[in-house]
Short mmCIF file of C-alpha atoms in Angstrom, two decimals:
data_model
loop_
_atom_site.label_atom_id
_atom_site.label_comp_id
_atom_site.label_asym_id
_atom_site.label_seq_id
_atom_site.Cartn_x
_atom_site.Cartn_y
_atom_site.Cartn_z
CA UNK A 1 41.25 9.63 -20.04
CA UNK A 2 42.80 12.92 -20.25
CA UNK A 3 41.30 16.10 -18.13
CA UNK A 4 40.95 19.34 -19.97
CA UNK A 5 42.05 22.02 -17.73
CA UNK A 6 39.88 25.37 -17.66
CA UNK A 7 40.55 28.67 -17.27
CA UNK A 8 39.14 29.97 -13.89
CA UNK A 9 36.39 32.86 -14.43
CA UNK A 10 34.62 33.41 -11.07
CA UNK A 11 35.03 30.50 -9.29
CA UNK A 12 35.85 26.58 -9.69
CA UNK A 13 33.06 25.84 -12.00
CA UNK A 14 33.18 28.45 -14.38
CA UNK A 15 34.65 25.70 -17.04
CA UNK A 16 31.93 23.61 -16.51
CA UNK A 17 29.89 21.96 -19.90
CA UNK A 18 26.44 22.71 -20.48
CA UNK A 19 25.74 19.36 -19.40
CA UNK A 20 27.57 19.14 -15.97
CA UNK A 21 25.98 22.35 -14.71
CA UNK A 22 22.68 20.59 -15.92
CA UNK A 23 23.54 17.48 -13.60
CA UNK A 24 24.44 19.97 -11.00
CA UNK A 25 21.52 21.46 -10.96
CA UNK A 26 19.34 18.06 -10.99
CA UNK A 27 21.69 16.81 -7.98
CA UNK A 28 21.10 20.08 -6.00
CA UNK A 29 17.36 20.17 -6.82
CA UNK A 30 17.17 16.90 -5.69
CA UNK A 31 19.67 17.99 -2.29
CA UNK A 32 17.06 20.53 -1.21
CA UNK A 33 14.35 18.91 -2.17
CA UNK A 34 14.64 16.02 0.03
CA UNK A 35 15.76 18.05 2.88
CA UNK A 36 12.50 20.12 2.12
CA UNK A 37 10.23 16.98 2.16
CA UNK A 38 12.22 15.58 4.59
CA UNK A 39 8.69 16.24 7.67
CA UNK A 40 7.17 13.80 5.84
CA UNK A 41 9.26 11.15 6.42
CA UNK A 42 9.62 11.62 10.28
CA UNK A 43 6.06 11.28 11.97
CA UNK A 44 6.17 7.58 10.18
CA UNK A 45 9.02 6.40 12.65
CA UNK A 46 6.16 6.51 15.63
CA UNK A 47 5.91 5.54 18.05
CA UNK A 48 9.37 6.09 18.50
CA UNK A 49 10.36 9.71 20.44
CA UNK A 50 12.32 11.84 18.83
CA UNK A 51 15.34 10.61 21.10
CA UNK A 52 15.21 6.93 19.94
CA UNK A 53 15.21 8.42 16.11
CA UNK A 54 17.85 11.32 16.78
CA UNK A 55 20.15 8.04 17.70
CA UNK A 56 18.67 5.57 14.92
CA UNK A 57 20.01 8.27 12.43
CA UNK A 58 23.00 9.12 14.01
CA UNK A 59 23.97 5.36 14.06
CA UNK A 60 22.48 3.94 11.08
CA UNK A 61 24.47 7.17 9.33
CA UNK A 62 27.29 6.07 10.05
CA UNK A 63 26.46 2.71 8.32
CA UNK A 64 25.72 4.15 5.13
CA UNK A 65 28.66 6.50 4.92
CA UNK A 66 31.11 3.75 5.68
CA UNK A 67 29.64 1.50 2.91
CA UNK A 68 30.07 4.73 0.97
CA UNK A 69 33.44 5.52 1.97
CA UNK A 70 34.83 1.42 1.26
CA UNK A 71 32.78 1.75 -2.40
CA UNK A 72 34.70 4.83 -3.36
CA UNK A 73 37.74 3.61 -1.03
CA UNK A 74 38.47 7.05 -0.05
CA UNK A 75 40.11 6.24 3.79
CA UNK A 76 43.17 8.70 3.83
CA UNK A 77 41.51 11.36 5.49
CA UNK A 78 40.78 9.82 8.42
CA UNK A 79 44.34 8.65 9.39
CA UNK A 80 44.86 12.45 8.42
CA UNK A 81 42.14 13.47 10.71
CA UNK A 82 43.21 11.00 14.20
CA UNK A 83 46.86 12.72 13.53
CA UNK A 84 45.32 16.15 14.10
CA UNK A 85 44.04 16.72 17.26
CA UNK A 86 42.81 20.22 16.91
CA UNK A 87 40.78 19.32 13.75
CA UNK A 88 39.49 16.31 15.67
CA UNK A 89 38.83 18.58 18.64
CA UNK A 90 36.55 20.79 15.90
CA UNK A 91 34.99 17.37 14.36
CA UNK A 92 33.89 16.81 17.58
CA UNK A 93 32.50 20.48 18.39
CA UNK A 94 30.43 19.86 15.02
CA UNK A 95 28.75 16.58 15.52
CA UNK A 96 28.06 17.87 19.26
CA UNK A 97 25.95 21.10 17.32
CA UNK A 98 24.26 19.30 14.89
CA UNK A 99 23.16 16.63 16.97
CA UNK A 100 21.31 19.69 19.00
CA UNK A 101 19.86 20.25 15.56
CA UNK A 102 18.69 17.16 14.61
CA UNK A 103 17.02 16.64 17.83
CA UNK A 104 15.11 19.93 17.99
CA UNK A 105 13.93 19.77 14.35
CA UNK A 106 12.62 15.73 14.83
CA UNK A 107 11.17 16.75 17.98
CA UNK A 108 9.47 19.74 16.26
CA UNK A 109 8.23 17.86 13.47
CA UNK A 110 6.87 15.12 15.35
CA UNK A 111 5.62 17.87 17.63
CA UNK A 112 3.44 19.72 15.40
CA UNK A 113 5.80 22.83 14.50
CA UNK A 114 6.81 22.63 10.64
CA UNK A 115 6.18 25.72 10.23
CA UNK A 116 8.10 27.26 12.64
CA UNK A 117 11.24 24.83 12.18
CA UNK A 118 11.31 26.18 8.72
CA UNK A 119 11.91 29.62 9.70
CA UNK A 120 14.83 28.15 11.16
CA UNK A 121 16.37 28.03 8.00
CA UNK A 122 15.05 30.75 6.53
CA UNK A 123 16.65 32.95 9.02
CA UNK A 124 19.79 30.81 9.44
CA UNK A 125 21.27 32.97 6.17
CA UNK A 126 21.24 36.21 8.84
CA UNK A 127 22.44 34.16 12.19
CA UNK A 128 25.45 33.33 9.81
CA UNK A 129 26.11 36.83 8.69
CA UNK A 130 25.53 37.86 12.30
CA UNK A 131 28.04 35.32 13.49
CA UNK A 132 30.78 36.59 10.97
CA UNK A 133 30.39 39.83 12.43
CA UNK A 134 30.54 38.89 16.00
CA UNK A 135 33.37 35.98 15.46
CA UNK A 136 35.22 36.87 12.58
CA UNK A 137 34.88 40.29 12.71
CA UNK A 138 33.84 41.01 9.01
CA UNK A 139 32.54 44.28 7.48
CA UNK A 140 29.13 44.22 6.00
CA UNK A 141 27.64 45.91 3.31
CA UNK A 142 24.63 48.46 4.22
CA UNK A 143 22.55 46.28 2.47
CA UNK A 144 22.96 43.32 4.73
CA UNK A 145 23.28 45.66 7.79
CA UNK A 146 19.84 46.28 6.65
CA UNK A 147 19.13 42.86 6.05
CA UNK A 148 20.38 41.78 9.53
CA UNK A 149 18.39 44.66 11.17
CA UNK A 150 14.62 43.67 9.11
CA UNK A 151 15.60 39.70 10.15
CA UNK A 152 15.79 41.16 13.97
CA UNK A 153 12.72 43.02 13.57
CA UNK A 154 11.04 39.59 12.58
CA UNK A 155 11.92 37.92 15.44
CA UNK A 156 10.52 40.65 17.79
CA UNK A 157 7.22 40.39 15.45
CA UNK A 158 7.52 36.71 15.81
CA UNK A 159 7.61 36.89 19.63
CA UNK A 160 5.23 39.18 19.69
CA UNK A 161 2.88 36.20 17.52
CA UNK A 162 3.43 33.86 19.33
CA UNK A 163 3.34 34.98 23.23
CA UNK A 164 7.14 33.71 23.37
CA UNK A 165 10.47 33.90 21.11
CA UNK A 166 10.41 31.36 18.30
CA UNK A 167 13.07 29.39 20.25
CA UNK A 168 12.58 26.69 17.95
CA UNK A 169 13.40 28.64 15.15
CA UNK A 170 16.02 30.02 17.02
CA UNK A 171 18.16 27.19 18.25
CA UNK A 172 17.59 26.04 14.93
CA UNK A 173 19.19 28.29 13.03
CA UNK A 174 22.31 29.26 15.52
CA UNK A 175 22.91 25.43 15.33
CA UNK A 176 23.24 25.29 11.67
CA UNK A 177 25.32 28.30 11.51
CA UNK A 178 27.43 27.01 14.19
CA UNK A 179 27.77 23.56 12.10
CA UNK A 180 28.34 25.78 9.28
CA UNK A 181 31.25 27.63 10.42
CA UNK A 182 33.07 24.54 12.73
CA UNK A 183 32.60 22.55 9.39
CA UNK A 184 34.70 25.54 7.67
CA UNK A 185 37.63 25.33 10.28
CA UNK A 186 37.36 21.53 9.69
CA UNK A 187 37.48 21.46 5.51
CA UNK A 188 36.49 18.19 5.39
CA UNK A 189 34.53 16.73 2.40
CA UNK A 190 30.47 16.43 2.94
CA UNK A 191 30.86 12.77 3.20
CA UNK A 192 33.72 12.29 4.76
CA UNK A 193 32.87 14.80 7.58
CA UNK A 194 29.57 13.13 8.09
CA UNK A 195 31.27 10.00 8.57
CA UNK A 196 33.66 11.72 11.30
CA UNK A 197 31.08 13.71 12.53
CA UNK A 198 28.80 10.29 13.15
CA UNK A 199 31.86 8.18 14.10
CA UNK A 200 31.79 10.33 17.02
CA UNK A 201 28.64 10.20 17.69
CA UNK A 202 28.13 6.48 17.07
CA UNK A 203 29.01 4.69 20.60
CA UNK A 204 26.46 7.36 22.59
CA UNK A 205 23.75 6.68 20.11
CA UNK A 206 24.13 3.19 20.39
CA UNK A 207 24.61 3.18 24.04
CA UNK A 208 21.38 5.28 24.52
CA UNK A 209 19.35 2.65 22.23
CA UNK A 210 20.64 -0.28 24.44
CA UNK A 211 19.61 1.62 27.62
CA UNK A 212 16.30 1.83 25.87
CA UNK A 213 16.17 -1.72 25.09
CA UNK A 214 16.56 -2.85 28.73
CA UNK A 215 13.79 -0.48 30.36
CA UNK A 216 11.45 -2.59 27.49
CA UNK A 217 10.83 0.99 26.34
CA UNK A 218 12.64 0.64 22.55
CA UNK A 219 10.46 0.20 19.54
CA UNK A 220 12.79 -1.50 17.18
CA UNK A 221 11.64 -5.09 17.90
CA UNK A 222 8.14 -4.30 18.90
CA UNK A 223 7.03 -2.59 15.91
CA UNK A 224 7.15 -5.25 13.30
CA UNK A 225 9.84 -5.38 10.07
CA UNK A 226 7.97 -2.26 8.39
CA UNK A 227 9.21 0.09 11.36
CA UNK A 228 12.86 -1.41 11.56
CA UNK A 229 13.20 -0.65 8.17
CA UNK A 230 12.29 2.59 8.83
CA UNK A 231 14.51 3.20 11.19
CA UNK A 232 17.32 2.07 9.34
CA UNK A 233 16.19 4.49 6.47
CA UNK A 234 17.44 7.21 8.64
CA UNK A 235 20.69 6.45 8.01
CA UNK A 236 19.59 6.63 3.89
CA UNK A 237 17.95 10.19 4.56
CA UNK A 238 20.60 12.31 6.07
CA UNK A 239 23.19 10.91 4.34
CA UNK A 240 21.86 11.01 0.40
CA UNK A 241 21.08 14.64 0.47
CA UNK A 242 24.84 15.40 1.00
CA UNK A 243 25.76 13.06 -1.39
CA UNK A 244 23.63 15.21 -4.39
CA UNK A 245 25.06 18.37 -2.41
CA UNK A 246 28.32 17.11 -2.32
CA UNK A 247 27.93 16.11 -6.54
CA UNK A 248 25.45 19.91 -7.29
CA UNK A 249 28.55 22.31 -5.14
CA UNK A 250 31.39 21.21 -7.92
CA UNK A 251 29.56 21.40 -11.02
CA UNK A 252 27.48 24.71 -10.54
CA UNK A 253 28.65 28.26 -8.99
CA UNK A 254 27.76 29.29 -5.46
CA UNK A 255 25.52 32.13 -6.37
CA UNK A 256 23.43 29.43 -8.07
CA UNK A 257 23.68 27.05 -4.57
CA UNK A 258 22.40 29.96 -2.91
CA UNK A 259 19.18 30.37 -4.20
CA UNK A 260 18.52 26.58 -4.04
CA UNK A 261 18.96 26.82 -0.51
CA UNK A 262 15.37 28.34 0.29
CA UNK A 263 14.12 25.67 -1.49
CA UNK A 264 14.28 23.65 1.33
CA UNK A 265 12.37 26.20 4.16
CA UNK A 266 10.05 27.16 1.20
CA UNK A 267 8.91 23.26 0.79
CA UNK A 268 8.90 23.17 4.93
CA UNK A 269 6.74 26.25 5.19
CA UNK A 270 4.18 24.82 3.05
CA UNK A 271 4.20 21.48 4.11
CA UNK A 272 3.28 23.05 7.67
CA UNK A 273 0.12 24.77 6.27
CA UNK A 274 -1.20 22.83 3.66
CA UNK A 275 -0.41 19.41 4.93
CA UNK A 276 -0.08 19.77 8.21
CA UNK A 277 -2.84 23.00 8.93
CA UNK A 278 -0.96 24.38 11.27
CA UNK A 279 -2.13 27.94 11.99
CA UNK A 280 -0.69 31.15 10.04
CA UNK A 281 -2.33 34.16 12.18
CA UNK A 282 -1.73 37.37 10.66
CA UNK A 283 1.09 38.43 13.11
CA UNK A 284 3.05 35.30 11.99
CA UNK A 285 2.39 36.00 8.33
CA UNK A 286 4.08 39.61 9.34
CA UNK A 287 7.34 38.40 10.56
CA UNK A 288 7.28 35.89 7.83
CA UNK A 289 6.69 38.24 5.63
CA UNK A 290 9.85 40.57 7.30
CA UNK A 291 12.32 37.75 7.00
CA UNK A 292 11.29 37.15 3.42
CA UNK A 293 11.96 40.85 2.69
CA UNK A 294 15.54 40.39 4.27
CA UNK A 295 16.29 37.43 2.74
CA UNK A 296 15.00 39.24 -0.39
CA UNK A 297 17.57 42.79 0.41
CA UNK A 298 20.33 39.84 0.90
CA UNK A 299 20.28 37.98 -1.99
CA UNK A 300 20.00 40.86 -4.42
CA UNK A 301 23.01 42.03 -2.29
CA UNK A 302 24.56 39.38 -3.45
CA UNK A 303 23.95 39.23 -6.65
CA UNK A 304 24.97 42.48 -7.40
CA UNK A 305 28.23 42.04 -6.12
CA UNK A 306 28.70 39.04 -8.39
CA UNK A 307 28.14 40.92 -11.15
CA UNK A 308 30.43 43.35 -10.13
CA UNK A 309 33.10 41.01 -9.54
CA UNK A 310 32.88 39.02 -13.12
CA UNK A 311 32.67 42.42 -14.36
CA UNK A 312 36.62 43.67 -12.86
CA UNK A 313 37.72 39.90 -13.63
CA UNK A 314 36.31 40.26 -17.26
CA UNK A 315 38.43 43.44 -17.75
CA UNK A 316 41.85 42.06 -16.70
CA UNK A 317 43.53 41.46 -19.77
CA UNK A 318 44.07 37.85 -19.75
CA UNK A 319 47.23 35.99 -21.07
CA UNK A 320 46.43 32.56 -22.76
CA UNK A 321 48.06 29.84 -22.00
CA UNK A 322 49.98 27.54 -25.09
CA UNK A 323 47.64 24.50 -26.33
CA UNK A 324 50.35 22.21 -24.96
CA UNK A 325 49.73 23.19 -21.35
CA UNK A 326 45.96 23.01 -21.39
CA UNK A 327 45.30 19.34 -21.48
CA UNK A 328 46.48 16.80 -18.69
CA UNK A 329 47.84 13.54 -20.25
#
């Protein structure tokens, strides 16, 4: 079948159908939803600690890639990957960060803080801005300076709240943004770097699971088939997500991905309270209610800039192409 080019408007999916921004949209409602229902699913894994299930998912992940990977037989990359030592270096720096974050957010959710693992990600859009800044040394907007400077005032009201820093929140979202930004360096595809990313991780994960075995202290075989299963689902869970990600990022523009994104926290907030009744004093509510208002300051930052971009591209004259040229054969 021939592949009708499209002229490029504001970004990669600009010449998109109707009907594969619709799929988009259904794959990346379906992304952040399951990462937003995603506490549900990890206080049924007990009695396993959160250790034994951080290395369930990072080995069973790598499972379900690689049957993923030899379905769509898509290997190149990696032969690509062991000939490049530096992006193998940052592959490594990646799974190393989000295995911190995996950790802390099972252990939180197990441990009877939703609510404040979701602020994680509410406030991970800041940390990243933060970390551009710091790292990359890019210029911000007075908007997000004001957004960055409301999202710090949160955390000192958060602190405040709860007698301590949110450190949960915290290590949370610097993770992510860390993951975030090695994952940029890296360029790797969502599934493909997952499978890299869990390669790596693979022979500590299962090294840690036969340590637990031999102290008699592993649940896998003294749980009965319903919890092995479950288990093994871990590998289903963090990898699926990406995969409607991965299928939602090339059919529907980023300013549209970035809205979906506080799905997931939004979901995790509310689980916390009306599932889980954890407690919402009013000094949490207020730094809630701060990082809300930044996010808020950010995203209509954002939007506005769109606008104004599509607005300059729009006025460019633009030269069409002959008929001939626009179709693939």
């Amino acid at each position: 079948m021939g592949a009708v080019r499209c002229v490029r408007e504001g970004g990669a999916v600009s010449g998109k159908s109707q009907g594969e921004r619709r799929i988009g949209l259904l794959n990346g409602f379906a992304a952040y939803g399951m990462w937003g229902l995603v506490p549900l699913f990890w206080p049924l894994l007990k009695p396993a600690g959160a250790a034994e299930i951080l290395a369930h998912r990072m080995a069973w992940s790598l499972v379900f890639v690689a049957v993923a990977l030899v379905f769509v037989r898509r290997w190149a990359w990696a032969g690509e990957l062991i000939r490049q030592p530096r992006r193998l270096a940052l592959v490594t720096v990646a799974a190393a960060v989000i295995t911190v974050n995996w950790g802390v957010y099972i252990w939180s959710v197990n441990s009877g803080h939703v609510v404040e693992a979701s602020l994680g990600y509410f406030i991970n859009p800041l940390v990243t801005i933060a970390m551009g800044v710091l790292l990359l040394k890019e210029r911000l907007r007075p908007v997000q300076w004001t957004a960055v400077g409301v999202g710090l005032a949160a955390v000192i009201v958060l602190t405040v709240g709860y007698g301590r820093p949110p450190w949960i929140s915290l290590v949370l979202a610097f993770s992510f943004a860390t993951y975030g930004l090695v994952k940029k360096k890296v360029n790797l595809g969502g599934v493909e770097s997952l499978a890299a990313e869990t390669a790596i991780q693979f022979l500590p994960a299962v090294g840690y699971l036969a340590w637990l075995a031999t102290r008699g202290e592993s649940t896998f075989t003294s749980e009965g088939p319903g919890h092995v299963a479950l288990l093994a689902a871990t590998g289903v869970v963090t990898a699926l997500p990406l995969v409607c990600f991965g299928a939602a990022a090339i059919r529907v523009p980023l300013s549209t991905l970035g809205l979906l994104q506080y799905l997931a926290p939004v979901f995790q907030f509310l689980l916390g309270i009306l599932y889980f009744h954890e407690a919402m004093p009013a000094e949490r509510w207020a730094g809630f209610a701060l990082v809300w208002l930044a996010l808020t300051l950010l995203t209509a930052d954002a939007w506005r800039s769109a606008h104004r971009g599509r607005v300059a591209r729009l006025s460019v004259p633009r030269v069409e192409k002959p008929a001939s040229a626009a179709v693939d054969a």
